[in-house]
Coordinates of C-alpha atoms in Angstrom, one line a residue:
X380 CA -49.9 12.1 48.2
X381 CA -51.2 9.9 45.3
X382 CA -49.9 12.9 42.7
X383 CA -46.7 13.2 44.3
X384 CA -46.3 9.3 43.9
X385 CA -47.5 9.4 40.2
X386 CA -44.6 12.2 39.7
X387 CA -42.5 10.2 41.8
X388 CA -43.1 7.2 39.6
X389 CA -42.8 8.8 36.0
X390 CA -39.4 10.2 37.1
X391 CA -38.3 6.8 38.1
X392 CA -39.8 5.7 35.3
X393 CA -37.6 8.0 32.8
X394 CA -34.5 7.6 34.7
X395 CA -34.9 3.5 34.7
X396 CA -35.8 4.2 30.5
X397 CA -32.4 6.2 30.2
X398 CA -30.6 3.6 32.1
X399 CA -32.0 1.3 30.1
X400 CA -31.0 2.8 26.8
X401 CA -27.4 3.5 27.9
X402 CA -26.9 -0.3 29.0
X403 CA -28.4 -1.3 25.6
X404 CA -26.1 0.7 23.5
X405 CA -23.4 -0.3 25.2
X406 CA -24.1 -3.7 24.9
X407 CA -24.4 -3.3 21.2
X408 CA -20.7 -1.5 21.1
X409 CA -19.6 -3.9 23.1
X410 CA -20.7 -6.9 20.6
X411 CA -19.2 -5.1 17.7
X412 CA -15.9 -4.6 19.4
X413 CA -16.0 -8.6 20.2
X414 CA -16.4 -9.6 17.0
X415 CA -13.6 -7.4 16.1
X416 CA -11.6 -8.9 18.4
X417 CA -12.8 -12.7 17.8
X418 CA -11.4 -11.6 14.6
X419 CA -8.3 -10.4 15.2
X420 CA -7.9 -13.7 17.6
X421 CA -8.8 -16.1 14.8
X422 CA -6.4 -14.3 11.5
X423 CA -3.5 -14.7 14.3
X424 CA -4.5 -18.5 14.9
X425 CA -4.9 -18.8 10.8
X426 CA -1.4 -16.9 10.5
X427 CA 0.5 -19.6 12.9
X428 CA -1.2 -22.2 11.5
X429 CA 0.7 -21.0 8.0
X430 CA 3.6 -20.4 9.7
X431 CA 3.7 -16.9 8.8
X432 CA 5.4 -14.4 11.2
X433 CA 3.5 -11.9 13.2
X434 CA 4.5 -8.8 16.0
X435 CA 3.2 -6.3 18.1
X436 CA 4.4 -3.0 16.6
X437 CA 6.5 -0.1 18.1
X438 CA 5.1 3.2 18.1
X439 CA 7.8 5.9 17.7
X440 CA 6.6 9.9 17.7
X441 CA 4.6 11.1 14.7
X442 CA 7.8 13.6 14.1
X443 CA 10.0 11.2 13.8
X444 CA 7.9 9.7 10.3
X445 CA 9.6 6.5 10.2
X446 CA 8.4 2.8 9.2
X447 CA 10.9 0.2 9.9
X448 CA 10.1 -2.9 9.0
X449 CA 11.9 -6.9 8.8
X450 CA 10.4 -9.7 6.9
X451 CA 7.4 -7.7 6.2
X452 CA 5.0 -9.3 4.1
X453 CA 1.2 -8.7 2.1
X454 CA -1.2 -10.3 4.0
X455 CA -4.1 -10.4 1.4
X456 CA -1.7 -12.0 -0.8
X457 CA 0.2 -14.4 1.6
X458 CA -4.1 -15.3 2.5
X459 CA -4.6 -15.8 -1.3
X460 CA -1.8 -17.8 -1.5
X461 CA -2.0 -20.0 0.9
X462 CA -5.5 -21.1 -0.5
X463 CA -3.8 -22.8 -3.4
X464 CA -2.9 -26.4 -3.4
X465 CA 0.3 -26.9 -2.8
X466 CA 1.1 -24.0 -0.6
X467 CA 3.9 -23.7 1.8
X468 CA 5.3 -20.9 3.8
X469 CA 8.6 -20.4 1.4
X470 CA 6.7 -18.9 -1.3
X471 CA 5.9 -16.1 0.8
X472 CA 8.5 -13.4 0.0
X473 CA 9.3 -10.9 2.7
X474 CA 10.8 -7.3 2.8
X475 CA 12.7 -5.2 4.7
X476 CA 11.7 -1.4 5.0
X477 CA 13.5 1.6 5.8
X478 CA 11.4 4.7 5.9
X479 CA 13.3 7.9 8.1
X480 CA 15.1 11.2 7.3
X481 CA 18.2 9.3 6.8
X482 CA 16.9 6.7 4.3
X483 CA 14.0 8.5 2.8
X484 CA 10.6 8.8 3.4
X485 CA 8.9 9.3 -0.2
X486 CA 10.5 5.5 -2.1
X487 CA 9.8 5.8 -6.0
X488 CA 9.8 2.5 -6.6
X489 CA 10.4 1.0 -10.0
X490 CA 10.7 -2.1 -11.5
X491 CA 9.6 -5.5 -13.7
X492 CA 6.1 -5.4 -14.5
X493 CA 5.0 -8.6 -12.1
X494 CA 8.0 -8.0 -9.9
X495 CA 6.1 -7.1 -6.5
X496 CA 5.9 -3.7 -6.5
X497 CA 2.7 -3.0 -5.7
X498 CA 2.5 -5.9 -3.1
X499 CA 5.3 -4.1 -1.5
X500 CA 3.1 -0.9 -1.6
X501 CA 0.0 -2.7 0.0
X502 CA 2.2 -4.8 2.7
X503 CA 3.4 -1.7 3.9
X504 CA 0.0 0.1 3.7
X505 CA -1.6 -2.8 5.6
X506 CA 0.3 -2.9 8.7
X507 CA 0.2 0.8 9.0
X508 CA -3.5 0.5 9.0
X509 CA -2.9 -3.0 11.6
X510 CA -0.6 -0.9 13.7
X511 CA -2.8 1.7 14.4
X512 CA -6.2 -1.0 14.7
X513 CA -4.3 -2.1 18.2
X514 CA -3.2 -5.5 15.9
X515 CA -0.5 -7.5 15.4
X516 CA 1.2 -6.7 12.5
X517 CA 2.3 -8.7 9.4
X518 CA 6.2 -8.9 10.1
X519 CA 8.8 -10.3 12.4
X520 CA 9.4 -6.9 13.8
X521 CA 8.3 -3.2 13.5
X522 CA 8.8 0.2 14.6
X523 CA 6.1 2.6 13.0
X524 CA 5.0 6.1 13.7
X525 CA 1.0 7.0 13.6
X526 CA -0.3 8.7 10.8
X527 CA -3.3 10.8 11.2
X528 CA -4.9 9.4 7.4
X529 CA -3.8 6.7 4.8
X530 CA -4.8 7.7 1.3
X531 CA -4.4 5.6 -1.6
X532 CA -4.2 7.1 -5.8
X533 CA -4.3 4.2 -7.7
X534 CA -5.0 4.3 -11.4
X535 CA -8.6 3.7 -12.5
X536 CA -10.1 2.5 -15.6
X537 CA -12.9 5.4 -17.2
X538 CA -16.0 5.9 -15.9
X539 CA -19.5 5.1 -17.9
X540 CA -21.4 7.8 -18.2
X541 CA -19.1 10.9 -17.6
X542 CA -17.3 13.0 -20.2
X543 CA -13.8 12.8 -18.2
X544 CA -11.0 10.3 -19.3
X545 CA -9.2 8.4 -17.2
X546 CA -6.3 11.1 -16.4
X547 CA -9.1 13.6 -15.2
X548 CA -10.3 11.1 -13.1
X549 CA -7.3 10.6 -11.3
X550 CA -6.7 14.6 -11.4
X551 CA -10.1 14.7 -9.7
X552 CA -9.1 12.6 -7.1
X553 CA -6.2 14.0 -6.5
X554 CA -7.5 17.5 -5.9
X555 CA -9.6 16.3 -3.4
X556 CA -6.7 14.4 -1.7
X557 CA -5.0 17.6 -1.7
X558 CA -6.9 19.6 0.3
X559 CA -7.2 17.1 2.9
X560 CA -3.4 15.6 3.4
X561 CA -1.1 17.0 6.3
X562 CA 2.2 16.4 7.4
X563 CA 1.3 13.2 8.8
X564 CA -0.5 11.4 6.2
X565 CA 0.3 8.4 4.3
X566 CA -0.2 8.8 0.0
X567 CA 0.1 5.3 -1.2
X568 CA 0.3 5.6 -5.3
X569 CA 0.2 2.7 -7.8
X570 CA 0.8 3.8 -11.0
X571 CA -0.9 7.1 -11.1
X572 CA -0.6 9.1 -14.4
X573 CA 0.4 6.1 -16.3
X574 CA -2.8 7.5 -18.7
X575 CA -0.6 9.6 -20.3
X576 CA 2.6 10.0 -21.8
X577 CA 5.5 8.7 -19.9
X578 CA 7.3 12.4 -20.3
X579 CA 3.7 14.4 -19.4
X580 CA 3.2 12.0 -16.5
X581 CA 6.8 12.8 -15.5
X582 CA 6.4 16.8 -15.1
X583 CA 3.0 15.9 -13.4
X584 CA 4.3 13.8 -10.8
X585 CA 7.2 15.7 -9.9
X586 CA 5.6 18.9 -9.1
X587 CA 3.0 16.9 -7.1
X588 CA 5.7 15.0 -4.9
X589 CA 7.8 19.2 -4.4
X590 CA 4.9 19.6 -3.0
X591 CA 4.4 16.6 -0.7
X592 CA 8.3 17.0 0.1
X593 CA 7.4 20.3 1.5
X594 CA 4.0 19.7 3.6
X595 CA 6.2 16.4 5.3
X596 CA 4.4 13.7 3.5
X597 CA 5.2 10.0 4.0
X598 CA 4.5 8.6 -0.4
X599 CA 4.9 5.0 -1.7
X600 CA 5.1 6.0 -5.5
X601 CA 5.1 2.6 -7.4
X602 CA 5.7 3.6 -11.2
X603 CA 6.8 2.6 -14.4
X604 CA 8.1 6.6 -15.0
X605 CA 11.9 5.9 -15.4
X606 CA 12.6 9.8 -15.9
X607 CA 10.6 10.5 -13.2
X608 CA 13.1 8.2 -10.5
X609 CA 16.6 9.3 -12.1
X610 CA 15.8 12.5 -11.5
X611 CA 15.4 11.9 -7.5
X612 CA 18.5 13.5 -6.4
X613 CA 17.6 17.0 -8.9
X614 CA 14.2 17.4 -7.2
X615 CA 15.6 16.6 -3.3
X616 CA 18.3 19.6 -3.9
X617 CA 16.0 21.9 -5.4
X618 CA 13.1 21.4 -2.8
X619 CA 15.0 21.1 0.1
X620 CA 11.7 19.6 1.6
X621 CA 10.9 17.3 4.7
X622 CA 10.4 14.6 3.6
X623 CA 13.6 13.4 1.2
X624 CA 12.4 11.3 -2.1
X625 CA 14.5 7.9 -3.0
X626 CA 15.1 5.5 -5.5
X627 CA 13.7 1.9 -4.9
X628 CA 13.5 -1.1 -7.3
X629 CA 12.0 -4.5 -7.2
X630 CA 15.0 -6.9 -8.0
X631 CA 15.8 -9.5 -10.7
X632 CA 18.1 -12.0 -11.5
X633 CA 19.9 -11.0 -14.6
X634 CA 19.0 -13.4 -17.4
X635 CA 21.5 -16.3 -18.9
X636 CA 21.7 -17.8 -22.3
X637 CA 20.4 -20.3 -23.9
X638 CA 22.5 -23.3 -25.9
X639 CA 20.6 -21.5 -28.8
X640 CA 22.3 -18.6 -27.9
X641 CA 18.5 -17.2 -26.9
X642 CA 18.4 -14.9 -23.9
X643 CA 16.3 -17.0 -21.2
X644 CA 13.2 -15.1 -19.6
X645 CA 14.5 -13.0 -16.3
X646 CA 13.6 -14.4 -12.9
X647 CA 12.0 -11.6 -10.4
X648 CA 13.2 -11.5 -6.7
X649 CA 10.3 -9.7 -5.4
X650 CA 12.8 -7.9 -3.1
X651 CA 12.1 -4.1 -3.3
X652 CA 15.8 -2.3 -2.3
X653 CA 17.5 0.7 -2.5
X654 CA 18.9 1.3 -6.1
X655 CA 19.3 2.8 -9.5
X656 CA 16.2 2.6 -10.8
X657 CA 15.5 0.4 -14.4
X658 CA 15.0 1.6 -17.6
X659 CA 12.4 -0.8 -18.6
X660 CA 9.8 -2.6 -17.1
X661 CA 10.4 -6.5 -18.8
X662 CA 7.0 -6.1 -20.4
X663 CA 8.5 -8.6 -23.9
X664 CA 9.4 -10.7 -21.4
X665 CA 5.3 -11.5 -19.9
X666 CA 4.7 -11.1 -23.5
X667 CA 7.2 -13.9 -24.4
X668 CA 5.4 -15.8 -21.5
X669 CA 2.4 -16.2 -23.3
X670 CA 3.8 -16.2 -27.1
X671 CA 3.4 -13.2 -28.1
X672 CA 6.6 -12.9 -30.0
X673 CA 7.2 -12.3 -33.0
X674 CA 8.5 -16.2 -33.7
X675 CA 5.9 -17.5 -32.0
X676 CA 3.1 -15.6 -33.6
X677 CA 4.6 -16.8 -37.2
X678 CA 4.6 -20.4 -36.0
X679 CA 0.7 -20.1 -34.2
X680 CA -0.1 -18.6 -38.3
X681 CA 1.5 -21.1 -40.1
X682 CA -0.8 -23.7 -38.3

């Protein structure tokens, strides 16, 4: 009896242990998950308190690859700015997005240097990742379809200690992406290949996004490789893939005269559209911003 009781006993023992364990990992999920929902709970009180727009996503079939968007905007920046003094919810620009067969699904978007293109690229890339976290979503209204993996390609500066310059870094990268990216995937790029010439970076990125066209692809392409966008509707007819390429371009206000008879600096939008893409990026003009010139340079000398 008394070594039927010790069994007994140890056996309890054990199962109580087990029980035990479970209800403390549980408990420790359980705590993670709350804090990820406290802080889900407190960016949507910090959001209202801006007056910045949030809403709950809807989720359409993966087939359909589509990301429709009104007044979407970048949170990280919209939280950067709004820790200035002086903020207020105006200076927030806010985008509307059409991504489906009809529209396109791979935007090459091109334009001003400093003219929102790649915070268009992460706003978009941010409530995708929201969406599919079971969060509100940066916008006053969306209709998004899941994606099985967001990738990003952005372009890096080289590497200490390796032999490989900064366009075999990105080519590395890129392999690996490669291998891995379906149908359903999201490829966010921000100026990739921009380490080489603007015609080698052309042929490059052309026969990367065929190829993108033709696995189904969803691609945010933001680049400065004019050559690259006018050649959109070429590379649609001779791929013939799923996913249709289009041109997109991040909007100024064209530029008036001075009483000197100067042309003033150009005023950016930060409204990413459908359009003919630019053939120059406004670089002089940041230059101009901060005297480099050629007037200004001779006057800076002289003193």
């Amino acid at each position: 009896m008394i070594e039927l009781a010790e069994k007994t006993l140890l056996h309890l023992g054990g199962v109580v242990s087990s029980i035990t364990s479970a209800l403390m990992r549980f408990f420790t999920n359980l705590e993670t998950e709350m804090l990820f929902y406290q802080g889900a709970v407190e960016l949507i009180q910090t959001l209202e308190k801006l007056g910045l727009p949030m809403c709950r996503p809807q989720f359409v079939s993966c087939e359909s690859k589509q990301f429709a968007a009104s007044g979407i905007y970048d949170l990280s920046f919209a939280l950067h700015l709004a820790a200035r003094a002086g903020y207020s919810s105006d200076v927030i620009v806010k985008n509307d997005v059409q991504m489906n067969s009809k529209q396109g699904q791979i935007f090459i978007v091109t334009g001003p240097n400093q003219g929102g293109k790649t915070t268009y690229l992460r706003a978009i890339g941010i409530t995708q990742l929201l969406a599919q976290a079971g969060m509100l979503v940066p916008a006053e209204s969306a209709v998004i379809s899941p994606v099985d993996w967001i990738y990003t390609h952005f372009s890096s500066a080289e590497k200490a200690g390796t032999d490989r310059g900064r366009l075999e870094e990105e080519m590395v990268l890129l392999e690996q992406i490669m291998k891995e990216i379906s149908g359903d995937s999201f490829l966010l790029m921000n100026e990739s290949f921009s380490s080489t010439s603007s015609h080698e970076g052309t042929i490059i990125a052309e026969e990367i996004l065929k190829a993108l066209s033709l696995i189904g692809t969803r691609v945010i392409f933001v680049t400065h490789l004019y050559e690259l966008a006018k050649k959109i509707d070429v590379i649609n007819a001779s791929t013939n893939g799923i996913t249709k390429l289009v041109s997109l371009v991040a909007g100024i206000k064209q530029p008036a005269n001075n009483e000197d008879g100067k042309t003033q600096g150009i005023e950016r939008t930060y409204l990413v559209t459908p359009g003919e893409p630019l053939p120059t990026g406004f670089a002089s003009d940041i230059a101009y911003q901060y005297g480099i010139s050629y007037e200004e340079l001779i006057r800076s000398s002289s003193c």
